[in-house]
Structure formats: structure tokens, C-alpha cells
PDB file of C-alpha atoms in Angstrom:
ATOM      1  CA  ALA T1462       6.310 -13.138  -6.737  1.00  0.00           C
ATOM      2  CA  VAL T1463       4.375  -9.960  -6.103  1.00  0.00           C
ATOM      3  CA  VAL T1464       0.670 -10.394  -5.491  1.00  0.00           C
ATOM      4  CA  SER T1465      -2.222  -8.004  -5.813  1.00  0.00           C
ATOM      5  CA  THR T1466      -3.634  -6.332  -2.719  1.00  0.00           C
ATOM      6  CA  GLN T1467      -7.037  -5.804  -4.285  1.00  0.00           C
ATOM      7  CA  SER T1468      -9.649  -7.973  -2.639  1.00  0.00           C
ATOM      8  CA  THR T1469     -10.915  -9.294  -5.983  1.00  0.00           C
ATOM      9  CA  GLY T1470      -7.586 -10.995  -6.691  1.00  0.00           C
ATOM     10  CA  ARG T1471      -6.755 -12.483  -3.299  1.00  0.00           C
ATOM     11  CA  HIS T1472      -8.461 -15.849  -3.634  1.00  0.00           C
ATOM     12  CA  LYS T1473      -6.202 -16.631  -6.621  1.00  0.00           C
ATOM     13  CA  TRP T1474      -2.953 -16.097  -4.718  1.00  0.00           C
ATOM     14  CA  PHE T1475      -2.380 -19.391  -3.025  1.00  0.00           C
ATOM     15  CA  LYS T1476      -2.488 -21.617  -6.063  1.00  0.00           C
ATOM     16  CA  CYS T1477       0.449 -19.604  -7.449  1.00  0.00           C
ATOM     17  CA  PHE T1478       2.777 -20.875  -4.741  1.00  0.00           C
ATOM     18  CA  ASP T1479       4.473 -24.210  -4.497  1.00  0.00           C
ATOM     19  CA  GLN T1480       6.994 -25.809  -2.159  1.00  0.00           C
ATOM     20  CA  SER T1481       9.809 -23.575  -3.429  1.00  0.00           C
ATOM     21  CA  VAL T1482       8.585 -20.569  -1.401  1.00  0.00           C
ATOM     22  CA  THR T1483      10.965 -20.094   1.530  1.00  0.00           C
ATOM     23  CA  SER T1484       9.954 -16.644   2.757  1.00  0.00           C
ATOM     24  CA  VAL T1485       7.078 -14.229   2.548  1.00  0.00           C
ATOM     25  CA  LEU T1486       7.938 -10.536   2.655  1.00  0.00           C
ATOM     26  CA  PHE T1487       4.889  -8.530   3.729  1.00  0.00           C
ATOM     27  CA  PHE T1488       5.027  -4.739   3.403  1.00  0.00           C
ATOM     28  CA  VAL T1489       2.722  -2.386   5.296  1.00  0.00           C
ATOM     29  CA  ALA T1490       2.553   1.384   4.971  1.00  0.00           C
ATOM     30  CA  SER T1491       2.703   2.218   8.676  1.00  0.00           C
ATOM     31  CA  SER T1492       1.733   5.809   7.916  1.00  0.00           C
ATOM     32  CA  ALA T1493      -1.627   4.732   6.436  1.00  0.00           C
ATOM     33  CA  TYR T1494      -3.422   4.589   9.797  1.00  0.00           C
ATOM     34  CA  ASP T1495      -5.736   7.451   8.826  1.00  0.00           C
ATOM     35  CA  GLN T1496      -6.499   6.257   5.278  1.00  0.00           C
ATOM     36  CA  VAL T1497      -9.171   3.952   3.849  1.00  0.00           C
ATOM     37  CA  ILE T1498      -8.994   1.420   1.035  1.00  0.00           C
ATOM     38  CA  VAL T1499      -9.970   2.425  -2.476  1.00  0.00           C
ATOM     39  CA  GLU T1500     -12.484  -0.399  -2.960  1.00  0.00           C
ATOM     40  CA  ASP T1501     -15.085   0.761  -0.448  1.00  0.00           C
ATOM     41  CA  LYS T1502     -13.763   4.084   0.914  1.00  0.00           C
ATOM     42  CA  ARG T1503     -14.682   2.969   4.485  1.00  0.00           C
ATOM     43  CA  THR T1504     -12.336   0.186   5.570  1.00  0.00           C
ATOM     44  CA  PRO T1505      -9.161   1.490   7.226  1.00  0.00           C
ATOM     45  CA  ARG T1506      -6.045   0.571   5.235  1.00  0.00           C
ATOM     46  CA  LEU T1507      -4.184  -0.827   8.228  1.00  0.00           C
ATOM     47  CA  GLU T1508      -7.167  -2.982   9.173  1.00  0.00           C
ATOM     48  CA  GLU T1509      -7.279  -4.334   5.616  1.00  0.00           C
ATOM     49  CA  SER T1510      -3.524  -4.927   5.633  1.00  0.00           C
ATOM     50  CA  CYS T1511      -3.854  -6.829   8.894  1.00  0.00           C
ATOM     51  CA  ASN T1512      -6.664  -8.958   7.419  1.00  0.00           C
ATOM     52  CA  ILE T1513      -4.503  -9.814   4.419  1.00  0.00           C
ATOM     53  CA  PHE T1514      -1.590 -10.601   6.721  1.00  0.00           C
ATOM     54  CA  ASP T1515      -3.870 -12.883   8.752  1.00  0.00           C
ATOM     55  CA  THR T1516      -4.875 -14.733   5.579  1.00  0.00           C
ATOM     56  CA  ILE T1517      -1.247 -15.256   4.599  1.00  0.00           C
ATOM     57  CA  VAL T1518       0.428 -15.946   7.929  1.00  0.00           C
ATOM     58  CA  ASN T1519      -2.201 -18.505   8.947  1.00  0.00           C
ATOM     59  CA  ASN T1520      -2.469 -20.247   5.578  1.00  0.00           C
ATOM     60  CA  LYS T1521      -1.293 -23.866   5.574  1.00  0.00           C
ATOM     61  CA  CYS T1522       0.638 -23.209   2.352  1.00  0.00           C
ATOM     62  CA  PHE T1523       3.029 -21.036   4.363  1.00  0.00           C
ATOM     63  CA  LYS T1524       3.308 -23.031   7.581  1.00  0.00           C
ATOM     64  CA  GLU T1525       6.990 -23.817   6.946  1.00  0.00           C
ATOM     65  CA  VAL T1526       8.162 -20.480   5.528  1.00  0.00           C
ATOM     66  CA  SER T1527       9.709 -17.441   7.178  1.00  0.00           C
ATOM     67  CA  ILE T1528       7.354 -14.510   7.510  1.00  0.00           C
ATOM     68  CA  ILE T1529       9.080 -11.132   7.401  1.00  0.00           C
ATOM     69  CA  LEU T1530       6.930  -8.103   8.174  1.00  0.00           C
ATOM     70  CA  PHE T1531       8.090  -4.696   6.954  1.00  0.00           C
ATOM     71  CA  LEU T1532       6.405  -1.767   8.642  1.00  0.00           C
ATOM     72  CA  ASN T1533       7.455   0.758   6.042  1.00  0.00           C
ATOM     73  CA  LYS T1534       7.260   4.549   5.695  1.00  0.00           C
ATOM     74  CA  THR T1535       8.668   5.272   9.138  1.00  0.00           C
ATOM     75  CA  ASP T1536       9.625   8.773   8.005  1.00  0.00           C
ATOM     76  CA  LEU T1537       6.065   9.580   6.945  1.00  0.00           C
ATOM     77  CA  LEU T1538       4.658   8.048  10.111  1.00  0.00           C
ATOM     78  CA  ARG T1539       6.965  10.179  12.262  1.00  0.00           C
ATOM     79  CA  ASP T1540       5.853  13.344  10.457  1.00  0.00           C
ATOM     80  CA  LYS T1541       2.164  12.455  10.392  1.00  0.00           C
ATOM     81  CA  LEU T1542       1.980  11.747  14.119  1.00  0.00           C
ATOM     82  CA  GLN T1543       2.583  15.446  14.725  1.00  0.00           C
ATOM     83  CA  TYR T1544      -0.680  16.501  13.074  1.00  0.00           C
ATOM     84  CA  SER T1545      -2.920  13.424  12.719  1.00  0.00           C
ATOM     85  CA  ASP T1546      -4.004  11.906  16.056  1.00  0.00           C
ATOM     86  CA  PHE T1547      -3.117   8.196  15.920  1.00  0.00           C
ATOM     87  CA  SER T1548      -5.398   7.328  18.853  1.00  0.00           C
ATOM     88  CA  ALA T1549      -8.397   8.821  17.034  1.00  0.00           C
ATOM     89  CA  TYR T1550      -7.992   6.122  14.362  1.00  0.00           C
ATOM     90  CA  MET T1551      -6.803   3.342  16.685  1.00  0.00           C
ATOM     91  CA  PRO T1552      -9.145   3.500  19.715  1.00  0.00           C
ATOM     92  CA  LEU T1553      -7.495   0.474  21.400  1.00  0.00           C
ATOM     93  CA  PHE T1554      -4.134   2.260  21.456  1.00  0.00           C
ATOM     94  CA  LYS T1555      -3.370   3.366  25.034  1.00  0.00           C
ATOM     95  CA  GLY T1556       0.110   4.835  24.557  1.00  0.00           C
ATOM     96  CA  ASN T1557       1.365   8.300  23.735  1.00  0.00           C
ATOM     97  CA  PRO T1558       0.286   9.043  20.131  1.00  0.00           C
ATOM     98  CA  LEU T1559       3.260  11.367  19.664  1.00  0.00           C
ATOM     99  CA  GLN T1560       5.848   8.698  20.538  1.00  0.00           C
ATOM    100  CA  ILE T1561       6.794   6.818  17.370  1.00  0.00           C
ATOM    101  CA  LYS T1562       8.237   3.856  19.303  1.00  0.00           C
ATOM    102  CA  GLU T1563       4.945   3.328  21.163  1.00  0.00           C
ATOM    103  CA  VAL T1564       2.979   3.611  17.916  1.00  0.00           C
ATOM    104  CA  GLN T1565       5.310   1.183  16.118  1.00  0.00           C
ATOM    105  CA  ASP T1566       5.093  -1.310  18.999  1.00  0.00           C
ATOM    106  CA  TYR T1567       1.294  -1.110  18.828  1.00  0.00           C
ATOM    107  CA  LEU T1568       1.301  -1.680  15.060  1.00  0.00           C
ATOM    108  CA  LEU T1569       3.683  -4.615  15.376  1.00  0.00           C
ATOM    109  CA  ASP T1570       1.480  -6.155  18.087  1.00  0.00           C
ATOM    110  CA  MET T1571      -1.586  -5.617  15.920  1.00  0.00           C
ATOM    111  CA  PHE T1572      -0.067  -7.780  13.178  1.00  0.00           C
ATOM    112  CA  ASP T1573       1.661 -10.239  15.503  1.00  0.00           C
ATOM    113  CA  ASN T1574      -1.565 -10.949  17.390  1.00  0.00           C
ATOM    114  CA  VAL T1575      -3.287 -12.468  14.333  1.00  0.00           C
ATOM    115  CA  ARG T1576      -0.713 -15.281  14.121  1.00  0.00           C
ATOM    116  CA  ARG T1577      -2.081 -18.607  15.338  1.00  0.00           C
ATOM    117  CA  ASN T1578       1.233 -20.504  15.195  1.00  0.00           C
ATOM    118  CA  ARG T1579       3.251 -18.990  18.040  1.00  0.00           C
ATOM    119  CA  ASP T1580       6.075 -21.541  17.561  1.00  0.00           C
ATOM    120  CA  ARG T1581       7.282 -19.855  14.394  1.00  0.00           C
ATOM    121  CA  ALA T1582       9.101 -16.545  14.722  1.00  0.00           C
ATOM    122  CA  LEU T1583       7.800 -13.405  13.098  1.00  0.00           C
ATOM    123  CA  PHE T1584      10.680 -11.351  11.750  1.00  0.00           C
ATOM    124  CA  HIS T1585       9.965  -7.650  11.475  1.00  0.00           C
ATOM    125  CA  HIS T1586      11.665  -4.452  10.403  1.00  0.00           C
ATOM    126  CA  PHE T1587      10.679  -0.796  10.649  1.00  0.00           C
ATOM    127  CA  THR T1588      11.811   0.711   7.370  1.00  0.00           C
ATOM    128  CA  THR T1589      12.036   3.874   5.348  1.00  0.00           C
ATOM    129  CA  ALA T1590      12.371   2.858   1.704  1.00  0.00           C
ATOM    130  CA  THR T1591      14.068   6.116   0.756  1.00  0.00           C
ATOM    131  CA  ASP T1592      16.779   5.642   3.415  1.00  0.00           C
ATOM    132  CA  THR T1593      19.333   3.588   1.486  1.00  0.00           C
ATOM    133  CA  LYS T1594      21.458   2.740   4.545  1.00  0.00           C
ATOM    134  CA  ASN T1595      18.377   1.453   6.371  1.00  0.00           C
ATOM    135  CA  ILE T1596      17.294  -0.623   3.385  1.00  0.00           C
ATOM    136  CA  GLU T1597      20.794  -2.054   2.862  1.00  0.00           C
ATOM    137  CA  TYR T1598      20.919  -3.116   6.515  1.00  0.00           C
ATOM    138  CA  VAL T1599      17.411  -4.583   6.472  1.00  0.00           C
ATOM    139  CA  PHE T1600      17.900  -6.484   3.231  1.00  0.00           C
ATOM    140  CA  SER T1601      21.175  -7.902   4.519  1.00  0.00           C
ATOM    141  CA  ALA T1602      19.327  -9.128   7.610  1.00  0.00           C
ATOM    142  CA  VAL T1603      16.538 -10.562   5.443  1.00  0.00           C
ATOM    143  CA  LYS T1604      19.067 -12.332   3.231  1.00  0.00           C
ATOM    144  CA  ASP T1605      20.638 -13.876   6.331  1.00  0.00           C
ATOM    145  CA  THR T1606      17.229 -14.977   7.608  1.00  0.00           C
ATOM    146  CA  ILE T1607      16.368 -16.624   4.293  1.00  0.00           C
ATOM    147  CA  LEU T1608      19.783 -18.286   4.087  1.00  0.00           C
ATOM    148  CA  GLN T1609      19.495 -19.655   7.621  1.00  0.00           C
ATOM    149  CA  ASN T1610      16.012 -20.962   6.886  1.00  0.00           C
ATOM    150  CA  ASN T1611      17.192 -22.646   3.675  1.00  0.00           C
ATOM    151  CA  LEU T1612      20.112 -24.280   5.515  1.00  0.00           C
ATOM    152  CA  ARG T1613      17.759 -25.510   8.228  1.00  0.00           C
ATOM    153  CA  GLN T1614      15.463 -26.989   5.551  1.00  0.00           C
ATOM    154  CA  LEU T1615      18.404 -28.762   3.904  1.00  0.00           C
ATOM    155  CA  MET T1616      19.496 -30.264   7.207  1.00  0.00           C
ATOM    156  CA  LEU T1617      16.015 -31.724   7.697  1.00  0.00           C
ATOM    157  CA  GLN T1618      16.028 -33.502   4.356  1.00  0.00           C
TER     158      GLN T1618
END
């Protein structure tokens, strides 16, 4: 199921899910660090994405499911870092704002740090949706993750 990212629709999400959910795929536009949300034109998009992720990853409805975080738009992020100062928008970032690996690690930590249940793994992928080889590889890995999780669930029954 695909759910709305608009704040007005979020409270309705969780009653749409039942025990058949095995994985949550959460997509973030990693290049949106210098953009704000449409609703109020003040809240940074990545901050809002992290808040939504927090709501999902820490919800009891999803305590037994795999969480797979996609930090997408790597190509746009790489380009944007050359002219839009990442550290100006992320004041807690202490790395080199021109090094994509350091920026990606910071973004991953930003999302990972909101998880309360440290026993469950957070699967993540840095993706470029227009790179078909990258997407094929990532979706194969995701399929394997989901399959392994389903097999583990069956063994517990």
C-alpha cells in the first residue's frame, strides 16, 4: 500500500494495516535537504520525513516487520552538494559537505537515531531511481530480505 505524506492524512494510516504487512519500504529524497514542505513552507522536508519515519518505525503495528529505508536521489544529491551548502541546512553535521559518503552517513544516522527498538535491524539503500542497474540490485536485495523475514515468521509459527 502507498500512503499519503501529507500531514492531514497520516493519522488514518495505521488502521489500514493488518498482520499481513511483512515489510515497510520508506523512501526519502536525500537531495531535499534544502527544501521545505508544501503545507507550511517552513518545515524542512528531511526533518518532516524523519518525523514520519519516527512515527512508522516506532509504531507497535510494525514491531515485527522489516523496515527498509531508501535514501533516494543520490544523483541529485551529488550534484546539489556542489552548489548548495549541506552544513548550512544541517547545523549538526560536522563532516565535509562536499563528500557524498559523509553526507549520506549523516542522513542515515539521522533516520536510524529515531528508532527505539535497537534489536531489530534497519535495512537501508542509497538509490538513484533512474539508474536501472542500481534499482535492479536494490530490489533483488529487498526481495531477499522480505523472503528471509517471511521464512523466519513461518518457522516461528
